[in-house]
């Protein structure tokens, strides 16, 4: 795909332009892939009239590639406070990014922090842990982010003979034609981020 920067000045100028699109925590330095994604976002902001307004304020805090059945998917992490802005353009943004990344699947997830439990030693934390910061709540939120804008209509935990668990997530069947091709990607990304095995499917409609 073509960047807005001239070839000779690509490394220096594009890095500067992309810097506004990736803001790592604690001043950490973005890796080459994250800069590549940031450049794509900056390029879209410059070239796409219908995405420009929202992309102007949107940036990512991280990006990574995840292996999915012999191919790679791109995972973008956005600040939680910008999730609503992202949702306004998510379908179009994902579609355009997948074109830029040669058909690789793209998913967008909000950056959330898990807060540890109160210490068993009896020491109390400065304030009670919000439910949204628990491990369970954050993992549930990742599920919602992964499939957005498709709605989760059911969940079922299957216990195997060896004691392991498989979480089944049922998605709105009305969206099957839009997201069926991404079900394996959702499962691989979720396992990469949480270590939990999950399968995504559509309930059988009688």
PDB file of C-alpha atoms in Angstrom:
ATOM      1  CA  UNK A   1       0.000   0.000   0.000  1.00  0.00           C
ATOM      2  CA  UNK A   2       1.154   3.592  -0.577  1.00  0.00           C
ATOM      3  CA  UNK A   3       2.091   5.937   2.239  1.00  0.00           C
ATOM      4  CA  UNK A   4       1.636   9.671   2.106  1.00  0.00           C
ATOM      5  CA  UNK A   5       5.386  10.229   2.534  1.00  0.00           C
ATOM      6  CA  UNK A   6       7.790  10.394  -0.433  1.00  0.00           C
ATOM      7  CA  UNK A   7      10.064   7.306  -0.627  1.00  0.00           C
ATOM      8  CA  UNK A   8      13.313   9.139   0.163  1.00  0.00           C
ATOM      9  CA  UNK A   9      11.901  10.698   3.276  1.00  0.00           C
ATOM     10  CA  UNK A  10       9.867   7.679   4.321  1.00  0.00           C
ATOM     11  CA  UNK A  11      11.874   6.610   7.375  1.00  0.00           C
ATOM     12  CA  UNK A  12      12.299  10.006   9.011  1.00  0.00           C
ATOM     13  CA  UNK A  13       9.174  11.948   8.036  1.00  0.00           C
ATOM     14  CA  UNK A  14       6.714   9.061   8.318  1.00  0.00           C
ATOM     15  CA  UNK A  15       8.102   8.143  11.724  1.00  0.00           C
ATOM     16  CA  UNK A  16       7.443  11.702  12.889  1.00  0.00           C
ATOM     17  CA  UNK A  17       3.939  11.755  11.372  1.00  0.00           C
ATOM     18  CA  UNK A  18       3.091   8.364  12.823  1.00  0.00           C
ATOM     19  CA  UNK A  19       4.312   9.283  16.314  1.00  0.00           C
ATOM     20  CA  UNK A  20       1.003  11.001  17.059  1.00  0.00           C
ATOM     21  CA  UNK A  21      -0.863   7.782  16.291  1.00  0.00           C
ATOM     22  CA  UNK A  22       0.980   5.568  18.782  1.00  0.00           C
ATOM     23  CA  UNK A  23       1.374   6.668  22.381  1.00  0.00           C
ATOM     24  CA  UNK A  24       2.954   3.955  24.487  1.00  0.00           C
ATOM     25  CA  UNK A  25       2.628   3.897  28.261  1.00  0.00           C
ATOM     26  CA  UNK A  26       5.429   5.383  30.344  1.00  0.00           C
ATOM     27  CA  UNK A  27       7.172   6.741  27.275  1.00  0.00           C
ATOM     28  CA  UNK A  28       8.089   3.306  25.928  1.00  0.00           C
ATOM     29  CA  UNK A  29       9.361   3.196  22.347  1.00  0.00           C
ATOM     30  CA  UNK A  30       7.126   1.783  19.615  1.00  0.00           C
ATOM     31  CA  UNK A  31       8.455  -1.233  17.754  1.00  0.00           C
ATOM     32  CA  UNK A  32       8.669  -1.297  13.921  1.00  0.00           C
ATOM     33  CA  UNK A  33       5.349  -3.087  13.520  1.00  0.00           C
ATOM     34  CA  UNK A  34       3.547  -0.595  15.758  1.00  0.00           C
ATOM     35  CA  UNK A  35       4.999   2.259  13.714  1.00  0.00           C
ATOM     36  CA  UNK A  36       3.831   0.481  10.570  1.00  0.00           C
ATOM     37  CA  UNK A  37       0.279   0.397  11.960  1.00  0.00           C
ATOM     38  CA  UNK A  38       0.505   4.016  13.106  1.00  0.00           C
ATOM     39  CA  UNK A  39       1.578   5.058   9.607  1.00  0.00           C
ATOM     40  CA  UNK A  40      -1.439   3.264   8.164  1.00  0.00           C
ATOM     41  CA  UNK A  41      -3.747   5.160  10.525  1.00  0.00           C
ATOM     42  CA  UNK A  42      -2.113   8.475   9.654  1.00  0.00           C
ATOM     43  CA  UNK A  43      -2.401   7.691   5.959  1.00  0.00           C
ATOM     44  CA  UNK A  44      -6.106   6.886   6.335  1.00  0.00           C
ATOM     45  CA  UNK A  45      -6.663  10.117   8.239  1.00  0.00           C
ATOM     46  CA  UNK A  46      -5.117  12.034   5.340  1.00  0.00           C
ATOM     47  CA  UNK A  47      -6.867  10.167   2.545  1.00  0.00           C
ATOM     48  CA  UNK A  48     -10.309   9.134   3.844  1.00  0.00           C
ATOM     49  CA  UNK A  49     -12.821  11.950   4.119  1.00  0.00           C
ATOM     50  CA  UNK A  50     -15.432   9.917   5.994  1.00  0.00           C
ATOM     51  CA  UNK A  51     -12.939   8.730   8.634  1.00  0.00           C
ATOM     52  CA  UNK A  52     -10.913  11.920   9.030  1.00  0.00           C
ATOM     53  CA  UNK A  53     -12.830  13.539  11.919  1.00  0.00           C
ATOM     54  CA  UNK A  54     -12.736  10.512  14.233  1.00  0.00           C
ATOM     55  CA  UNK A  55      -9.223   9.455  13.211  1.00  0.00           C
ATOM     56  CA  UNK A  56      -7.921  12.895  14.069  1.00  0.00           C
ATOM     57  CA  UNK A  57      -8.367  12.141  17.784  1.00  0.00           C
ATOM     58  CA  UNK A  58      -7.814   8.393  17.634  1.00  0.00           C
ATOM     59  CA  UNK A  59      -4.490   6.768  18.465  1.00  0.00           C
ATOM     60  CA  UNK A  60      -3.304   3.341  19.593  1.00  0.00           C
ATOM     61  CA  UNK A  61      -1.263   2.355  22.645  1.00  0.00           C
ATOM     62  CA  UNK A  62       0.001  -0.937  21.199  1.00  0.00           C
ATOM     63  CA  UNK A  63      -0.282  -3.285  18.220  1.00  0.00           C
ATOM     64  CA  UNK A  64       0.744  -6.882  17.683  1.00  0.00           C
ATOM     65  CA  UNK A  65       0.443  -9.736  15.231  1.00  0.00           C
ATOM     66  CA  UNK A  66      -1.100 -13.064  16.237  1.00  0.00           C
ATOM     67  CA  UNK A  67      -0.752 -16.358  14.367  1.00  0.00           C
ATOM     68  CA  UNK A  68      -4.086 -17.752  13.177  1.00  0.00           C
ATOM     69  CA  UNK A  69      -4.069 -21.061  11.289  1.00  0.00           C
ATOM     70  CA  UNK A  70      -0.964 -20.304   9.259  1.00  0.00           C
ATOM     71  CA  UNK A  71      -1.673 -16.625   8.738  1.00  0.00           C
ATOM     72  CA  UNK A  72      -1.415 -13.512  10.876  1.00  0.00           C
ATOM     73  CA  UNK A  73      -4.029 -11.237  12.379  1.00  0.00           C
ATOM     74  CA  UNK A  74      -3.436  -7.653  13.502  1.00  0.00           C
ATOM     75  CA  UNK A  75      -4.553  -6.616  16.989  1.00  0.00           C
ATOM     76  CA  UNK A  76      -4.818  -2.910  17.783  1.00  0.00           C
ATOM     77  CA  UNK A  77      -5.132  -1.630  21.346  1.00  0.00           C
ATOM     78  CA  UNK A  78      -6.813   1.750  21.847  1.00  0.00           C
ATOM     79  CA  UNK A  79      -7.197   3.757  25.076  1.00  0.00           C
ATOM     80  CA  UNK A  80     -10.394   2.800  26.894  1.00  0.00           C
ATOM     81  CA  UNK A  81     -11.580   6.421  26.843  1.00  0.00           C
ATOM     82  CA  UNK A  82     -11.444   6.393  23.029  1.00  0.00           C
ATOM     83  CA  UNK A  83     -13.459   3.188  22.636  1.00  0.00           C
ATOM     84  CA  UNK A  84     -16.709   5.031  21.850  1.00  0.00           C
ATOM     85  CA  UNK A  85     -14.973   7.097  19.182  1.00  0.00           C
ATOM     86  CA  UNK A  86     -13.516   3.907  17.731  1.00  0.00           C
ATOM     87  CA  UNK A  87     -16.920   2.196  17.675  1.00  0.00           C
ATOM     88  CA  UNK A  88     -18.367   5.027  15.569  1.00  0.00           C
ATOM     89  CA  UNK A  89     -16.090   4.109  12.667  1.00  0.00           C
ATOM     90  CA  UNK A  90     -14.956   0.605  13.574  1.00  0.00           C
ATOM     91  CA  UNK A  91     -16.574  -1.333  10.749  1.00  0.00           C
ATOM     92  CA  UNK A  92     -15.244   1.050   8.100  1.00  0.00           C
ATOM     93  CA  UNK A  93     -11.850   1.413   9.785  1.00  0.00           C
ATOM     94  CA  UNK A  94     -11.337  -2.339  10.048  1.00  0.00           C
ATOM     95  CA  UNK A  95     -12.341  -2.789   6.416  1.00  0.00           C
ATOM     96  CA  UNK A  96      -9.819  -0.165   5.240  1.00  0.00           C
ATOM     97  CA  UNK A  97      -7.023  -1.498   7.448  1.00  0.00           C
ATOM     98  CA  UNK A  98      -7.571  -5.043   6.216  1.00  0.00           C
ATOM     99  CA  UNK A  99      -7.072  -3.741   2.683  1.00  0.00           C
ATOM    100  CA  UNK A 100      -3.827  -2.056   3.724  1.00  0.00           C
ATOM    101  CA  UNK A 101      -2.542  -5.153   5.509  1.00  0.00           C
ATOM    102  CA  UNK A 102      -3.062  -7.413   2.495  1.00  0.00           C
ATOM    103  CA  UNK A 103      -6.179  -9.092   3.785  1.00  0.00           C
ATOM    104  CA  UNK A 104      -4.922  -9.838   7.297  1.00  0.00           C
ATOM    105  CA  UNK A 105      -7.779  -9.824   9.786  1.00  0.00           C
ATOM    106  CA  UNK A 106      -7.842  -6.748  12.035  1.00  0.00           C
ATOM    107  CA  UNK A 107      -9.406  -6.576  15.506  1.00  0.00           C
ATOM    108  CA  UNK A 108      -9.545  -3.643  17.914  1.00  0.00           C
ATOM    109  CA  UNK A 109      -9.486  -3.946  21.696  1.00  0.00           C
ATOM    110  CA  UNK A 110      -9.578  -1.334  24.440  1.00  0.00           C
ATOM    111  CA  UNK A 111      -6.598  -1.216  26.787  1.00  0.00           C
ATOM    112  CA  UNK A 112      -7.826  -2.180  30.250  1.00  0.00           C
ATOM    113  CA  UNK A 113      -5.971  -2.764  33.499  1.00  0.00           C
ATOM    114  CA  UNK A 114      -6.537  -5.675  35.854  1.00  0.00           C
ATOM    115  CA  UNK A 115      -6.271  -4.654  39.491  1.00  0.00           C
ATOM    116  CA  UNK A 116      -5.033  -7.264  41.929  1.00  0.00           C
ATOM    117  CA  UNK A 117      -7.145  -8.557  44.775  1.00  0.00           C
ATOM    118  CA  UNK A 118      -6.756  -7.214  48.301  1.00  0.00           C
ATOM    119  CA  UNK A 119      -3.705  -8.791  49.909  1.00  0.00           C
ATOM    120  CA  UNK A 120      -4.401 -11.840  52.056  1.00  0.00           C
ATOM    121  CA  UNK A 121      -2.035 -10.481  54.660  1.00  0.00           C
ATOM    122  CA  UNK A 122      -4.788  -8.162  55.761  1.00  0.00           C
ATOM    123  CA  UNK A 123      -3.289  -5.054  54.217  1.00  0.00           C
ATOM    124  CA  UNK A 124      -6.001  -3.091  52.481  1.00  0.00           C
ATOM    125  CA  UNK A 125      -5.612  -1.360  49.186  1.00  0.00           C
ATOM    126  CA  UNK A 126      -6.183   2.430  49.107  1.00  0.00           C
ATOM    127  CA  UNK A 127      -9.665   1.858  47.680  1.00  0.00           C
ATOM    128  CA  UNK A 128     -12.001  -1.004  46.912  1.00  0.00           C
ATOM    129  CA  UNK A 129     -11.255  -2.701  43.590  1.00  0.00           C
ATOM    130  CA  UNK A 130     -13.858  -1.729  40.932  1.00  0.00           C
ATOM    131  CA  UNK A 131     -15.592  -4.729  39.390  1.00  0.00           C
ATOM    132  CA  UNK A 132     -14.502  -3.526  35.936  1.00  0.00           C
ATOM    133  CA  UNK A 133     -10.861  -4.078  36.972  1.00  0.00           C
ATOM    134  CA  UNK A 134     -11.301  -7.740  37.975  1.00  0.00           C
ATOM    135  CA  UNK A 135      -9.775 -10.480  35.834  1.00  0.00           C
ATOM    136  CA  UNK A 136     -13.208 -11.862  34.931  1.00  0.00           C
ATOM    137  CA  UNK A 137     -14.617  -8.469  33.960  1.00  0.00           C
ATOM    138  CA  UNK A 138     -11.620  -7.571  31.799  1.00  0.00           C
ATOM    139  CA  UNK A 139     -11.689 -10.941  30.012  1.00  0.00           C
ATOM    140  CA  UNK A 140     -15.442 -10.576  29.392  1.00  0.00           C
ATOM    141  CA  UNK A 141     -14.859  -7.086  27.999  1.00  0.00           C
ATOM    142  CA  UNK A 142     -12.191  -8.418  25.627  1.00  0.00           C
ATOM    143  CA  UNK A 143     -14.794 -10.837  24.237  1.00  0.00           C
ATOM    144  CA  UNK A 144     -17.191  -7.946  23.601  1.00  0.00           C
ATOM    145  CA  UNK A 145     -14.450  -5.870  21.949  1.00  0.00           C
ATOM    146  CA  UNK A 146     -13.300  -8.728  19.716  1.00  0.00           C
ATOM    147  CA  UNK A 147     -16.680  -9.295  18.081  1.00  0.00           C
ATOM    148  CA  UNK A 148     -17.965  -5.695  18.018  1.00  0.00           C
ATOM    149  CA  UNK A 149     -20.378  -4.688  16.499  1.00  0.00           C
ATOM    150  CA  UNK A 150     -21.750  -8.245  16.591  1.00  0.00           C
ATOM    151  CA  UNK A 151     -23.679  -9.018  19.765  1.00  0.00           C
ATOM    152  CA  UNK A 152     -22.934 -11.959  22.062  1.00  0.00           C
ATOM    153  CA  UNK A 153     -26.248 -13.750  22.658  1.00  0.00           C
ATOM    154  CA  UNK A 154     -25.086 -16.621  24.856  1.00  0.00           C
ATOM    155  CA  UNK A 155     -22.194 -18.328  26.648  1.00  0.00           C
ATOM    156  CA  UNK A 156     -21.644 -21.934  27.696  1.00  0.00           C
ATOM    157  CA  UNK A 157     -18.715 -23.545  29.525  1.00  0.00           C
ATOM    158  CA  UNK A 158     -17.903 -27.096  28.490  1.00  0.00           C
ATOM    159  CA  UNK A 159     -15.882 -29.244  30.886  1.00  0.00           C
ATOM    160  CA  UNK A 160     -13.689 -31.890  29.278  1.00  0.00           C
ATOM    161  CA  UNK A 161     -12.745 -35.271  30.740  1.00  0.00           C
ATOM    162  CA  UNK A 162      -9.206 -34.066  31.416  1.00  0.00           C
ATOM    163  CA  UNK A 163     -10.525 -31.236  33.579  1.00  0.00           C
ATOM    164  CA  UNK A 164      -9.873 -28.487  31.039  1.00  0.00           C
ATOM    165  CA  UNK A 165     -12.546 -25.986  30.087  1.00  0.00           C
ATOM    166  CA  UNK A 166     -13.763 -24.654  26.771  1.00  0.00           C
ATOM    167  CA  UNK A 167     -15.866 -21.505  26.706  1.00  0.00           C
ATOM    168  CA  UNK A 168     -18.380 -21.381  23.871  1.00  0.00           C
ATOM    169  CA  UNK A 169     -19.528 -17.953  22.754  1.00  0.00           C
ATOM    170  CA  UNK A 170     -22.715 -17.712  20.704  1.00  0.00           C
ATOM    171  CA  UNK A 171     -23.003 -14.731  18.380  1.00  0.00           C
ATOM    172  CA  UNK A 172     -26.041 -13.073  16.869  1.00  0.00           C
ATOM    173  CA  UNK A 173     -26.927 -15.288  13.869  1.00  0.00           C
ATOM    174  CA  UNK A 174     -28.071 -12.239  11.901  1.00  0.00           C
ATOM    175  CA  UNK A 175     -24.387 -11.253  11.658  1.00  0.00           C
ATOM    176  CA  UNK A 176     -23.131 -14.642  10.466  1.00  0.00           C
ATOM    177  CA  UNK A 177     -22.381 -13.512   6.904  1.00  0.00           C
ATOM    178  CA  UNK A 178     -20.348 -10.560   8.206  1.00  0.00           C
ATOM    179  CA  UNK A 179     -18.144 -12.279  10.774  1.00  0.00           C
ATOM    180  CA  UNK A 180     -18.148 -16.022  10.095  1.00  0.00           C
ATOM    181  CA  UNK A 181     -14.797 -15.774   8.289  1.00  0.00           C
ATOM    182  CA  UNK A 182     -13.238 -14.313  11.463  1.00  0.00           C
ATOM    183  CA  UNK A 183     -14.331 -16.872  14.063  1.00  0.00           C
ATOM    184  CA  UNK A 184     -10.939 -18.630  14.175  1.00  0.00           C
ATOM    185  CA  UNK A 185      -9.230 -15.258  14.493  1.00  0.00           C
ATOM    186  CA  UNK A 186     -11.391 -14.302  17.474  1.00  0.00           C
ATOM    187  CA  UNK A 187     -10.500 -17.562  19.219  1.00  0.00           C
ATOM    188  CA  UNK A 188      -6.760 -17.318  18.537  1.00  0.00           C
ATOM    189  CA  UNK A 189      -6.518 -13.688  19.642  1.00  0.00           C
ATOM    190  CA  UNK A 190      -8.498 -14.343  22.824  1.00  0.00           C
ATOM    191  CA  UNK A 191      -6.270 -17.283  23.767  1.00  0.00           C
ATOM    192  CA  UNK A 192      -3.149 -15.228  23.056  1.00  0.00           C
ATOM    193  CA  UNK A 193      -4.344 -12.414  25.322  1.00  0.00           C
ATOM    194  CA  UNK A 194      -5.905 -14.426  28.149  1.00  0.00           C
ATOM    195  CA  UNK A 195      -4.567 -17.968  27.912  1.00  0.00           C
ATOM    196  CA  UNK A 196      -8.154 -19.256  27.816  1.00  0.00           C
ATOM    197  CA  UNK A 197      -9.557 -21.513  25.123  1.00  0.00           C
ATOM    198  CA  UNK A 198     -12.763 -20.295  23.535  1.00  0.00           C
ATOM    199  CA  UNK A 199     -14.816 -21.100  20.460  1.00  0.00           C
ATOM    200  CA  UNK A 200     -17.126 -18.706  18.663  1.00  0.00           C
ATOM    201  CA  UNK A 201     -20.185 -19.984  16.851  1.00  0.00           C
ATOM    202  CA  UNK A 202     -23.759 -19.149  15.938  1.00  0.00           C
ATOM    203  CA  UNK A 203     -26.729 -20.762  17.685  1.00  0.00           C
ATOM    204  CA  UNK A 204     -28.836 -23.061  15.540  1.00  0.00           C
ATOM    205  CA  UNK A 205     -32.034 -21.236  14.646  1.00  0.00           C
ATOM    206  CA  UNK A 206     -35.015 -23.555  14.283  1.00  0.00           C
TER     207      UNK A 206
END
